[in-house]
Amino acid sequence: MEELLAFALLLYEGIIEETEYNKRLDELFLHNITDDDLLYLEWETDIKKAIIYISTHTDYSILDYEQFGKILMNKLKAYYKNCLDIKDFAHRMYDLWKNLPGNIQDKEPFFTLCYADDPLSWGDEEQTRDIYENMFNYYDD
C-alpha cells in the first residue's frame, strides 16, 4: 500500500498523471490478483474516489515509511527535473506536505517539504534548490 499511497498523494497534487497511476496499479494488481483493495481500485473509475479509498484504507500503524519515502522522493526528483518554475514546485511541495499522514509530517525527509521554500522569500533560489536536492537524496546510501 506504500506505493499506492505515494501515487495517490502525487496524483492529488497534480505531480503525476492519472495514466501513470493506472499503469502502476495494473502492474501491482497483476502481481497480486487476490488483493481485495487492488481489485476495488481496478474497478473504481472515479479517480477522486480511488484517492479517498487509498487514504482511508491505508493502515498507517504498519505502513513502511522508509519504502513510502523512497518511492515519494524518487517521483518528486523526476518531477523537479522537469519543473521550470521553482516557486510553483515549492507551492506544490508545501501542499503535499499538508496532505501527508500527520505522524510523519515532522520527520525527515518529509518535514523538508514544509520549509524548503523559505529562502525564496529573500530571493535565494539556489539555497532552496540545495535543500530540495538534499531531500531527494535522503535515502541514498
GROMACS .gro file of N, CA, C and O in nm, residues 14-138:
model
  500
   14GLY      N    1  -0.136   1.676  -0.851
   14GLY     CA    2  -0.109   1.703  -0.992
   14GLY      C    3   0.036   1.684  -1.030
   14GLY      O    4   0.083   1.737  -1.131
   15ILE      N    5   0.109   1.607  -0.952
   15ILE     CA    6   0.252   1.585  -0.977
   15ILE      C    7   0.274   1.469  -1.073
   15ILE      O    8   0.370   1.468  -1.149
   16ILE      N    9   0.185   1.372  -1.070
   16ILE     CA   10   0.187   1.264  -1.169
   16ILE      C   11   0.053   1.264  -1.241
   16ILE      O   12  -0.045   1.319  -1.191
   17GLU      N   13   0.050   1.199  -1.354
   17GLU     CA   14  -0.071   1.188  -1.434
   17GLU      C   15  -0.149   1.063  -1.394
   17GLU      O   16  -0.093   0.966  -1.344
   18GLU      N   17  -0.277   1.067  -1.420
   18GLU     CA   18  -0.363   0.954  -1.390
   18GLU      C   19  -0.317   0.828  -1.464
   18GLU      O   20  -0.327   0.717  -1.412
   19THR      N   21  -0.265   0.845  -1.585
   19THR     CA   22  -0.219   0.729  -1.662
   19THR      C   23  -0.102   0.659  -1.591
   19THR      O   24  -0.093   0.536  -1.595
   20GLU      N   25  -0.015   0.736  -1.528
   20GLU     CA   26   0.097   0.675  -1.456
   20GLU      C   27   0.046   0.595  -1.335
   20GLU      O   28   0.092   0.485  -1.309
   21TYR      N   29  -0.049   0.653  -1.264
   21TYR     CA   30  -0.112   0.583  -1.152
   21TYR      C   31  -0.178   0.454  -1.200
   21TYR      O   32  -0.158   0.347  -1.142
   22ASN      N   33  -0.258   0.463  -1.307
   22ASN     CA   34  -0.329   0.345  -1.358
   22ASN      C   35  -0.234   0.236  -1.404
   22ASN      O   36  -0.258   0.117  -1.381
   23LYS      N   37  -0.126   0.275  -1.469
   23LYS     CA   38  -0.028   0.177  -1.515
   23LYS      C   39   0.034   0.102  -1.396
   23LYS      O   40   0.045  -0.020  -1.398
   24ARG      N   41   0.070   0.176  -1.292
   24ARG     CA   42   0.131   0.111  -1.176
   24ARG      C   43   0.029   0.026  -1.101
   24ARG      O   44   0.061  -0.084  -1.055
   25LEU      N   45  -0.094   0.074  -1.091
   25LEU     CA   46  -0.199  -0.006  -1.028
   25LEU      C   47  -0.219  -0.137  -1.103
   25LEU      O   48  -0.228  -0.244  -1.040
   26ASP      N   49  -0.222  -0.132  -1.235
   26ASP     CA   50  -0.237  -0.254  -1.315
   26ASP      C   51  -0.123  -0.351  -1.287
   26ASP      O   52  -0.146  -0.471  -1.271
   27GLU      N   53  -0.001  -0.301  -1.281
   27GLU     CA   54   0.115  -0.387  -1.254
   27GLU      C   55   0.105  -0.451  -1.116
   27GLU      O   56   0.130  -0.572  -1.101
   28LEU      N   57   0.068  -0.373  -1.017
   28LEU     CA   58   0.054  -0.427  -0.881
   28LEU      C   59  -0.056  -0.531  -0.875
   28LEU      O   60  -0.040  -0.636  -0.811
   29PHE      N   61  -0.167  -0.505  -0.941
   29PHE     CA   62  -0.278  -0.599  -0.941
   29PHE      C   63  -0.240  -0.730  -1.010
   29PHE      O   64  -0.274  -0.839  -0.961
   30LEU      N   65  -0.170  -0.721  -1.121
   30LEU     CA   66  -0.131  -0.843  -1.192
   30LEU      C   67  -0.035  -0.930  -1.110
   30LEU      O   68  -0.029  -1.051  -1.129
   31HIS      N   69   0.038  -0.868  -1.018
   31HIS     CA   70   0.127  -0.944  -0.930
   31HIS      C   71   0.055  -0.998  -0.807
   31HIS      O   72   0.110  -1.084  -0.736
   32ASN      N   73  -0.065  -0.948  -0.781
   32ASN     CA   74  -0.139  -0.994  -0.664
   32ASN      C   75  -0.290  -0.981  -0.690
   32ASN      O   76  -0.356  -0.894  -0.634
   33ILE      N   77  -0.342  -1.071  -0.773
   33ILE     CA   78  -0.481  -1.063  -0.817
   33ILE      C   79  -0.581  -1.096  -0.707
   33ILE      O   80  -0.701  -1.075  -0.724
   34THR      N   81  -0.536  -1.147  -0.594
   34THR     CA   82  -0.627  -1.180  -0.485
   34THR      C   83  -0.642  -1.067  -0.384
   34THR      O   84  -0.719  -1.080  -0.288
   35ASP      N   85  -0.572  -0.957  -0.403
   35ASP     CA   86  -0.579  -0.844  -0.311
   35ASP      C   87  -0.709  -0.766  -0.334
   35ASP      O   88  -0.731  -0.709  -0.441
   36ASP      N   89  -0.794  -0.765  -0.232
   36ASP     CA   90  -0.925  -0.700  -0.245
   36ASP      C   91  -0.914  -0.549  -0.268
   36ASP      O   92  -0.996  -0.492  -0.341
   37ASP      N   93  -0.817  -0.486  -0.206
   37ASP     CA   94  -0.800  -0.342  -0.225
   37ASP      C   95  -0.762  -0.311  -0.369
   37ASP      O   96  -0.817  -0.218  -0.430
   38LEU      N   97  -0.670  -0.387  -0.423
   38LEU     CA   98  -0.629  -0.366  -0.561
   38LEU      C   99  -0.743  -0.395  -0.658
   38LEU      O  100  -0.762  -0.323  -0.756
   39LEU      N  101  -0.820  -0.497  -0.628
   39LEU     CA  102  -0.936  -0.530  -0.712
   39LEU      C  103  -1.037  -0.414  -0.711
   39LEU      O  104  -1.085  -0.372  -0.816
   40TYR      N  105  -1.065  -0.362  -0.593
   40TYR     CA  106  -1.157  -0.249  -0.584
   40TYR      C  107  -1.106  -0.131  -0.667
   40TYR      O  108  -1.180  -0.069  -0.742
   41LEU      N  109  -0.976  -0.101  -0.652
   41LEU     CA  110  -0.919   0.014  -0.722
   41LEU      C  111  -0.916  -0.007  -0.874
   41LEU      O  112  -0.929   0.089  -0.950
   42GLU      N  113  -0.899  -0.131  -0.916
   42GLU     CA  114  -0.904  -0.161  -1.060
   42GLU      C  115  -1.042  -0.128  -1.118
   42GLU      O  116  -1.052  -0.082  -1.230
   43TRP      N  117  -1.145  -0.151  -1.040
   43TRP     CA  118  -1.281  -0.127  -1.087
   43TRP      C  119  -1.328   0.016  -1.067
   43TRP      O  120  -1.424   0.059  -1.129
   44GLU      N  121  -1.262   0.089  -0.978
   44GLU     CA  122  -1.304   0.227  -0.948
   44GLU      C  123  -1.263   0.320  -1.062
   44GLU      O  124  -1.144   0.337  -1.090
   45THR      N  125  -1.360   0.379  -1.128
   45THR     CA  126  -1.331   0.468  -1.242
   45THR      C  127  -1.321   0.615  -1.201
   45THR      O  128  -1.266   0.695  -1.277
   46ASP      N  129  -1.371   0.649  -1.085
   46ASP     CA  130  -1.364   0.787  -1.036
   46ASP      C  131  -1.234   0.802  -0.957
   46ASP      O  132  -1.220   0.749  -0.847
   47ILE      N  133  -1.138   0.875  -1.014
   47ILE     CA  134  -1.006   0.885  -0.953
   47ILE      C  135  -1.011   0.950  -0.816
   47ILE      O  136  -0.934   0.914  -0.726
   48LYS      N  137  -1.103   1.043  -0.795
   48LYS     CA  138  -1.115   1.106  -0.663
   48LYS      C  139  -1.159   1.004  -0.559
   48LYS      O  140  -1.107   1.004  -0.447
   49LYS      N  141  -1.250   0.916  -0.596
   49LYS     CA  142  -1.293   0.810  -0.504
   49LYS      C  143  -1.180   0.713  -0.477
   49LYS      O  144  -1.165   0.663  -0.366
   50ALA      N  145  -1.099   0.686  -0.578
   50ALA     CA  146  -0.985   0.596  -0.560
   50ALA      C  147  -0.884   0.655  -0.462
   50ALA      O  148  -0.831   0.585  -0.375
   51ILE      N  149  -0.856   0.784  -0.475
   51ILE     CA  150  -0.762   0.850  -0.385
   51ILE      C  151  -0.814   0.846  -0.242
   51ILE      O  152  -0.740   0.816  -0.148
   52ILE      N  153  -0.943   0.873  -0.225
   52ILE     CA  154  -1.003   0.867  -0.091
   52ILE      C  155  -0.997   0.726  -0.035
   52ILE      O  156  -0.964   0.705   0.082
   53TYR      N  157  -1.024   0.628  -0.120
   53TYR     CA  158  -1.019   0.488  -0.077
   53TYR      C  159  -0.878   0.453  -0.027
   53TYR      O  160  -0.863   0.392   0.080
   54ILE      N  161  -0.778   0.490  -0.103
   54ILE     CA  162  -0.641   0.459  -0.063
   54ILE      C  163  -0.606   0.525   0.070
   54ILE      O  164  -0.552   0.461   0.160
   55SER      N  165  -0.638   0.652   0.082
   55SER     CA  166  -0.600   0.723   0.205
   55SER      C  167  -0.678   0.674   0.327
   55SER      O  168  -0.626   0.677   0.438
   56THR      N  169  -0.801   0.626   0.308
   56THR     CA  170  -0.879   0.579   0.423
   56THR      C  171  -0.859   0.430   0.452
   56THR      O  172  -0.891   0.385   0.562
   57HIS      N  173  -0.805   0.355   0.358
   57HIS     CA  174  -0.783   0.213   0.380
   57HIS      C  175  -0.637   0.177   0.405
   57HIS      O  176  -0.603   0.058   0.415
   58THR      N  177  -0.553   0.276   0.414
   58THR     CA  178  -0.414   0.251   0.448
   58THR      C  179  -0.402   0.238   0.599
   58THR      O  180  -0.450   0.324   0.672
   59ASP      N  181  -0.337   0.132   0.644
   59ASP     CA  182  -0.313   0.114   0.787
   59ASP      C  183  -0.181   0.184   0.820
   59ASP      O  184  -0.073   0.130   0.799
   60TYR      N  185  -0.192   0.306   0.868
   60TYR     CA  186  -0.074   0.388   0.894
   60TYR      C  187   0.012   0.335   1.007
   60TYR      O  188   0.129   0.370   1.018
   61SER      N  189  -0.044   0.246   1.090
   61SER     CA  190   0.035   0.190   1.201
   61SER      C  191   0.136   0.086   1.153
   61SER      O  192   0.233   0.058   1.223
   62ILE      N  193   0.113   0.028   1.035
   62ILE     CA  194   0.207  -0.073   0.984
   62ILE      C  195   0.273  -0.030   0.852
   62ILE      O  196   0.348  -0.107   0.794
   63LEU      N  197   0.242   0.089   0.807
   63LEU     CA  198   0.298   0.138   0.681
   63LEU      C  199   0.450   0.148   0.692
   63LEU      O  200   0.502   0.199   0.791
   64ASP      N  201   0.519   0.100   0.592
   64ASP     CA  202   0.665   0.110   0.587
   64ASP      C  203   0.701   0.249   0.534
   64ASP      O  204   0.703   0.273   0.414
   65TYR      N  205   0.728   0.341   0.627
   65TYR     CA  206   0.752   0.479   0.588
   65TYR      C  207   0.883   0.498   0.513
   65TYR      O  208   0.896   0.591   0.435
   66GLU      N  209   0.978   0.409   0.533
   66GLU     CA  210   1.101   0.418   0.455
   66GLU      C  211   1.074   0.383   0.309
   66GLU      O  212   1.118   0.454   0.218
   67GLN      N  213   1.000   0.276   0.286
   67GLN     CA  214   0.964   0.240   0.149
   67GLN      C  215   0.879   0.351   0.086
   67GLN      O  216   0.902   0.392  -0.028
   68PHE      N  217   0.781   0.400   0.161
   68PHE     CA  218   0.697   0.509   0.114
   68PHE      C  219   0.783   0.630   0.079
   68PHE      O  220   0.766   0.691  -0.027
   69GLY      N  221   0.877   0.665   0.165
   69GLY     CA  222   0.963   0.780   0.142
   69GLY      C  223   1.051   0.765   0.020
   69GLY      O  224   1.069   0.860  -0.057
   70LYS      N  225   1.105   0.646   0.000
   70LYS     CA  226   1.190   0.622  -0.118
   70LYS      C  227   1.110   0.640  -0.246
   70LYS      O  228   1.158   0.702  -0.341
   71ILE      N  229   0.990   0.587  -0.249
   71ILE     CA  230   0.905   0.599  -0.368
   71ILE      C  231   0.870   0.745  -0.391
   71ILE      O  232   0.881   0.797  -0.502
   72LEU      N  233   0.830   0.813  -0.284
   72LEU     CA  234   0.790   0.953  -0.294
   72LEU      C  235   0.906   1.040  -0.341
   72LEU      O  236   0.891   1.121  -0.434
   73MET      N  237   1.022   1.024  -0.281
   73MET     CA  238   1.137   1.107  -0.318
   73MET      C  239   1.180   1.081  -0.462
   73MET      O  240   1.218   1.173  -0.534
   74ASN      N  241   1.173   0.957  -0.505
   74ASN     CA  242   1.209   0.923  -0.643
   74ASN      C  243   1.117   0.994  -0.743
   74ASN      O  244   1.164   1.050  -0.842
   75LYS      N  245   0.988   0.993  -0.715
   75LYS     CA  246   0.891   1.058  -0.804
   75LYS      C  247   0.907   1.211  -0.798
   75LYS      O  248   0.896   1.278  -0.900
   76LEU      N  249   0.931   1.264  -0.679
   76LEU     CA  250   0.948   1.409  -0.666
   76LEU      C  251   1.073   1.457  -0.739
   76LEU      O  252   1.072   1.564  -0.800
   77LYS      N  253   1.177   1.378  -0.732
   77LYS     CA  254   1.302   1.412  -0.801
   77LYS      C  255   1.280   1.421  -0.952
   77LYS      O  256   1.326   1.515  -1.017
   78ALA      N  257   1.207   1.325  -1.007
   78ALA     CA  258   1.177   1.327  -1.150
   78ALA      C  259   1.092   1.448  -1.186
   78ALA      O  260   1.115   1.514  -1.288
   79TYR      N  261   0.995   1.480  -1.103
   79TYR     CA  262   0.909   1.595  -1.127
   79TYR      C  263   0.991   1.725  -1.120
   79TYR      O  264   0.975   1.815  -1.203
   80TYR      N  265   1.079   1.733  -1.024
   80TYR     CA  266   1.164   1.851  -1.005
   80TYR      C  267   1.250   1.878  -1.128
   80TYR      O  268   1.264   1.992  -1.173
   81LYS      N  269   1.306   1.772  -1.185
   81LYS     CA  270   1.393   1.786  -1.302
   81LYS      C  271   1.318   1.845  -1.422
   81LYS      O  272   1.379   1.910  -1.507
   82ASN      N  273   1.189   1.822  -1.427
   82ASN     CA  274   1.109   1.871  -1.540
   82ASN      C  275   1.030   1.998  -1.508
   82ASN      O  276   0.959   2.049  -1.595
   83CYS      N  277   1.042   2.048  -1.387
   83CYS     CA  278   0.966   2.166  -1.345
   83CYS      C  279   1.050   2.291  -1.372
   83CYS      O  280   1.162   2.304  -1.324
   84LEU      N  281   0.994   2.382  -1.448
   84LEU     CA  282   1.067   2.502  -1.486
   84LEU      C  283   1.054   2.615  -1.385
   84LEU      O  284   1.138   2.704  -1.380
   85ASP      N  285   0.950   2.612  -1.304
   85ASP     CA  286   0.923   2.721  -1.209
   85ASP      C  287   0.941   2.671  -1.066
   85ASP      O  288   0.857   2.596  -1.015
   86ILE      N  289   1.048   2.714  -1.001
   86ILE     CA  290   1.077   2.668  -0.865
   86ILE      C  291   0.970   2.712  -0.767
   86ILE      O  292   0.939   2.641  -0.671
   87LYS      N  293   0.908   2.827  -0.790
   87LYS     CA  294   0.803   2.873  -0.700
   87LYS      C  295   0.679   2.785  -0.709
   87LYS      O  296   0.617   2.753  -0.608
   88ASP      N  297   0.645   2.744  -0.830
   88ASP     CA  298   0.532   2.651  -0.847
   88ASP      C  299   0.565   2.517  -0.782
   88ASP      O  300   0.482   2.459  -0.714
   89PHE      N  301   0.687   2.471  -0.803
   89PHE     CA  302   0.730   2.345  -0.743
   89PHE      C  303   0.719   2.355  -0.590
   89PHE      O  304   0.664   2.265  -0.525
   90ALA      N  305   0.770   2.462  -0.534
   90ALA     CA  306   0.769   2.480  -0.389
   90ALA      C  307   0.627   2.484  -0.334
   90ALA      O  308   0.598   2.426  -0.229
   91HIS      N  309   0.539   2.551  -0.406
   91HIS     CA  310   0.399   2.558  -0.363
   91HIS      C  311   0.336   2.419  -0.359
   91HIS      O  312   0.268   2.383  -0.263
   92ARG      N  313   0.363   2.340  -0.461
   92ARG     CA  314   0.309   2.203  -0.465
   92ARG      C  315   0.369   2.116  -0.353
   92ARG      O  316   0.300   2.031  -0.297
   93MET      N  317   0.496   2.139  -0.322
   93MET     CA  318   0.560   2.060  -0.217
   93MET      C  319   0.499   2.091  -0.081
   93MET      O  320   0.477   2.002   0.001
   94TYR      N  321   0.470   2.217  -0.057
   94TYR     CA  322   0.407   2.254   0.069
   94TYR      C  323   0.267   2.194   0.078
   94TYR      O  324   0.228   2.140   0.183
   95ASP      N  325   0.191   2.200  -0.031
   95ASP     CA  326   0.058   2.138  -0.032
   95ASP      C  327   0.068   1.987  -0.011
   95ASP      O  328  -0.015   1.928   0.060
   96LEU      N  329   0.167   1.924  -0.070
   96LEU     CA  330   0.189   1.781  -0.050
   96LEU      C  331   0.217   1.753   0.097
   96LEU      O  332   0.161   1.660   0.155
   97TRP      N  333   0.303   1.833   0.158
   97TRP     CA  334   0.336   1.815   0.300
   97TRP      C  335   0.210   1.820   0.387
   97TRP      O  336   0.193   1.740   0.479
   98LYS      N  337   0.120   1.914   0.356
   98LYS     CA  338  -0.003   1.927   0.435
   98LYS      C  339  -0.091   1.803   0.425
   98LYS      O  340  -0.170   1.777   0.516
   99ASN      N  341  -0.079   1.727   0.317
   99ASN     CA  342  -0.162   1.608   0.297
   99ASN      C  343  -0.095   1.478   0.341
   99ASN      O  344  -0.156   1.372   0.329
  100LEU      N  345   0.027   1.486   0.387
  100LEU     CA  346   0.095   1.366   0.438
  100LEU      C  347   0.031   1.320   0.567
  100LEU      O  348  -0.028   1.400   0.640
  101PRO      N  349   0.045   1.191   0.598
  101PRO     CA  350  -0.003   1.144   0.728
  101PRO      C  351   0.061   1.227   0.841
  101PRO      O  352   0.181   1.254   0.839
  102GLY      N  353  -0.021   1.267   0.936
  102GLY     CA  354   0.024   1.355   1.043
  102GLY      C  355   0.142   1.304   1.123
  102GLY      O  356   0.226   1.382   1.169
  103ASN      N  357   0.152   1.172   1.137
  103ASN     CA  358   0.261   1.118   1.219
  103ASN      C  359   0.397   1.122   1.151
  103ASN      O  360   0.497   1.091   1.215
  104ILE      N  361   0.403   1.163   1.025
  104ILE     CA  362   0.535   1.175   0.961
  104ILE      C  363   0.565   1.316   0.912
  104ILE      O  364   0.675   1.341   0.865
  105GLN      N  365   0.472   1.406   0.925
  105GLN     CA  366   0.494   1.542   0.875
  105GLN      C  367   0.617   1.608   0.939
  105GLN      O  368   0.684   1.687   0.873
  106ASP      N  369   0.645   1.576   1.064
  106ASP     CA  370   0.757   1.639   1.133
  106ASP      C  371   0.885   1.556   1.131
  106ASP      O  372   0.979   1.585   1.203
  107LYS      N  373   0.886   1.452   1.049
  107LYS     CA  374   1.004   1.366   1.036
  107LYS      C  375   1.070   1.390   0.902
  107LYS      O  376   1.005   1.416   0.802
  108GLU      N  377   1.202   1.380   0.902
  108GLU     CA  378   1.276   1.394   0.777
  108GLU      C  379   1.264   1.267   0.696
  108GLU      O  380   1.254   1.159   0.754
  109PRO      N  381   1.263   1.276   0.567
  109PRO     CA  382   1.282   1.393   0.483
  109PRO      C  383   1.154   1.471   0.457
  109PRO      O  384   1.155   1.573   0.390
  110PHE      N  385   1.042   1.423   0.512
  110PHE     CA  386   0.912   1.481   0.482
  110PHE      C  387   0.898   1.625   0.532
  110PHE      O  388   0.837   1.708   0.466
  111PHE      N  389   0.955   1.654   0.648
  111PHE     CA  390   0.943   1.788   0.706
  111PHE      C  391   1.007   1.893   0.615
  111PHE      O  392   0.965   2.009   0.613
  112THR      N  393   1.105   1.853   0.538
  112THR     CA  394   1.171   1.944   0.444
  112THR      C  395   1.070   2.007   0.349
  112THR      O  396   1.086   2.123   0.309
  113LEU      N  397   0.966   1.933   0.314
  113LEU     CA  398   0.863   1.985   0.224
  113LEU      C  399   0.795   2.110   0.280
  113LEU      O  400   0.743   2.192   0.206
  114CYS      N  401   0.799   2.124   0.410
  114CYS     CA  402   0.733   2.235   0.478
  114CYS      C  403   0.814   2.365   0.471
  114CYS      O  404   0.758   2.473   0.461
  115TYR      N  405   0.946   2.354   0.476
  115TYR     CA  406   1.028   2.475   0.491
  115TYR      C  407   1.126   2.501   0.378
  115TYR      O  408   1.190   2.607   0.375
  116ALA      N  409   1.140   2.412   0.284
  116ALA     CA  410   1.243   2.425   0.181
  116ALA      C  411   1.229   2.552   0.098
  116ALA      O  412   1.328   2.603   0.045
  117ASP      N  413   1.109   2.604   0.089
  117ASP     CA  414   1.088   2.724   0.008
  117ASP      C  415   1.113   2.854   0.084
  117ASP      O  416   1.107   2.962   0.025
  118ASP      N  417   1.145   2.848   0.211
  118ASP     CA  418   1.169   2.969   0.290
  118ASP      C  419   1.272   3.063   0.226
  118ASP      O  420   1.248   3.184   0.220
  119PRO      N  421   1.386   3.013   0.177
  119PRO     CA  422   1.484   3.104   0.117
  119PRO      C  423   1.433   3.181  -0.005
  119PRO      O  424   1.487   3.286  -0.039
  120LEU      N  425   1.327   3.133  -0.067
  120LEU     CA  426   1.270   3.205  -0.181
  120LEU      C  427   1.216   3.341  -0.139
  120LEU      O  428   1.213   3.435  -0.219
  121SER      N  429   1.177   3.353  -0.012
  121SER     CA  430   1.119   3.479   0.035
  121SER      C  431   1.222   3.592   0.034
  121SER      O  432   1.184   3.709   0.031
  122TRP      N  433   1.351   3.559   0.038
  122TRP     CA  434   1.455   3.661   0.027
  122TRP      C  435   1.535   3.646  -0.102
  122TRP      O  436   1.644   3.698  -0.116
  123GLY      N  437   1.476   3.574  -0.198
  123GLY     CA  438   1.534   3.565  -0.331
  123GLY      C  439   1.646   3.464  -0.348
  123GLY      O  440   1.716   3.468  -0.449
  124ASP      N  441   1.661   3.373  -0.253
  124ASP     CA  442   1.771   3.276  -0.260
  124ASP      C  443   1.723   3.143  -0.319
  124ASP      O  444   1.699   3.046  -0.249
  125GLU      N  445   1.709   3.143  -0.451
  125GLU     CA  446   1.664   3.023  -0.522
  125GLU      C  447   1.767   2.910  -0.509
  125GLU      O  448   1.730   2.793  -0.497
  126GLU      N  449   1.893   2.943  -0.511
  126GLU     CA  450   1.999   2.841  -0.503
  126GLU      C  451   1.990   2.762  -0.373
  126GLU      O  452   2.003   2.639  -0.373
  127GLN      N  453   1.967   2.830  -0.262
  127GLN     CA  454   1.957   2.760  -0.134
  127GLN      C  455   1.834   2.669  -0.132
  127GLN      O  456   1.840   2.557  -0.082
  128THR      N  457   1.724   2.717  -0.186
  128THR     CA  458   1.603   2.635  -0.193
  128THR      C  459   1.629   2.510  -0.276
  128THR      O  460   1.593   2.399  -0.236
  129ARG      N  461   1.695   2.526  -0.389
  129ARG     CA  462   1.726   2.410  -0.473
  129ARG      C  463   1.818   2.313  -0.400
  129ARG      O  464   1.799   2.191  -0.408
  130ASP      N  465   1.917   2.364  -0.327
  130ASP     CA  466   2.006   2.277  -0.249
  130ASP      C  467   1.928   2.197  -0.145
  130ASP      O  468   1.954   2.078  -0.126
  131ILE      N  469   1.834   2.262  -0.079
  131ILE     CA  470   1.754   2.193   0.023
  131ILE      C  471   1.673   2.080  -0.041
  131ILE      O  472   1.671   1.967   0.009
  132TYR      N  473   1.606   2.111  -0.151
  132TYR     CA  474   1.528   2.007  -0.219
  132TYR      C  475   1.616   1.893  -0.268
  132TYR      O  476   1.583   1.776  -0.252
  133GLU      N  477   1.729   1.926  -0.328
  133GLU     CA  478   1.817   1.822  -0.381
  133GLU      C  479   1.873   1.733  -0.271
  133GLU      O  480   1.888   1.612  -0.290
  134ASN      N  481   1.901   1.788  -0.155
  134ASN     CA  482   1.942   1.706  -0.040
  134ASN      C  483   1.828   1.616   0.006
  134ASN      O  484   1.851   1.501   0.044
  135MET      N  485   1.707   1.669   0.004
  135MET     CA  486   1.590   1.590   0.043
  135MET      C  487   1.573   1.469  -0.050
  135MET      O  488   1.548   1.358  -0.006
  136PHE      N  489   1.588   1.493  -0.181
  136PHE     CA  490   1.573   1.383  -0.278
  136PHE      C  491   1.671   1.270  -0.251
  136PHE      O  492   1.642   1.154  -0.278
  137ASN      N  493   1.787   1.304  -0.200
  137ASN     CA  494   1.892   1.205  -0.178
  137ASN      C  495   1.894   1.149  -0.037
  137ASN      O  496   1.988   1.080   0.000
  138TYR      N  497   1.794   1.175   0.041
  138TYR     CA  498   1.788   1.134   0.180
  138TYR      C  499   1.810   0.984   0.198
  138TYR      O  500   1.877   0.941   0.290
   0.00000   0.00000   0.00000
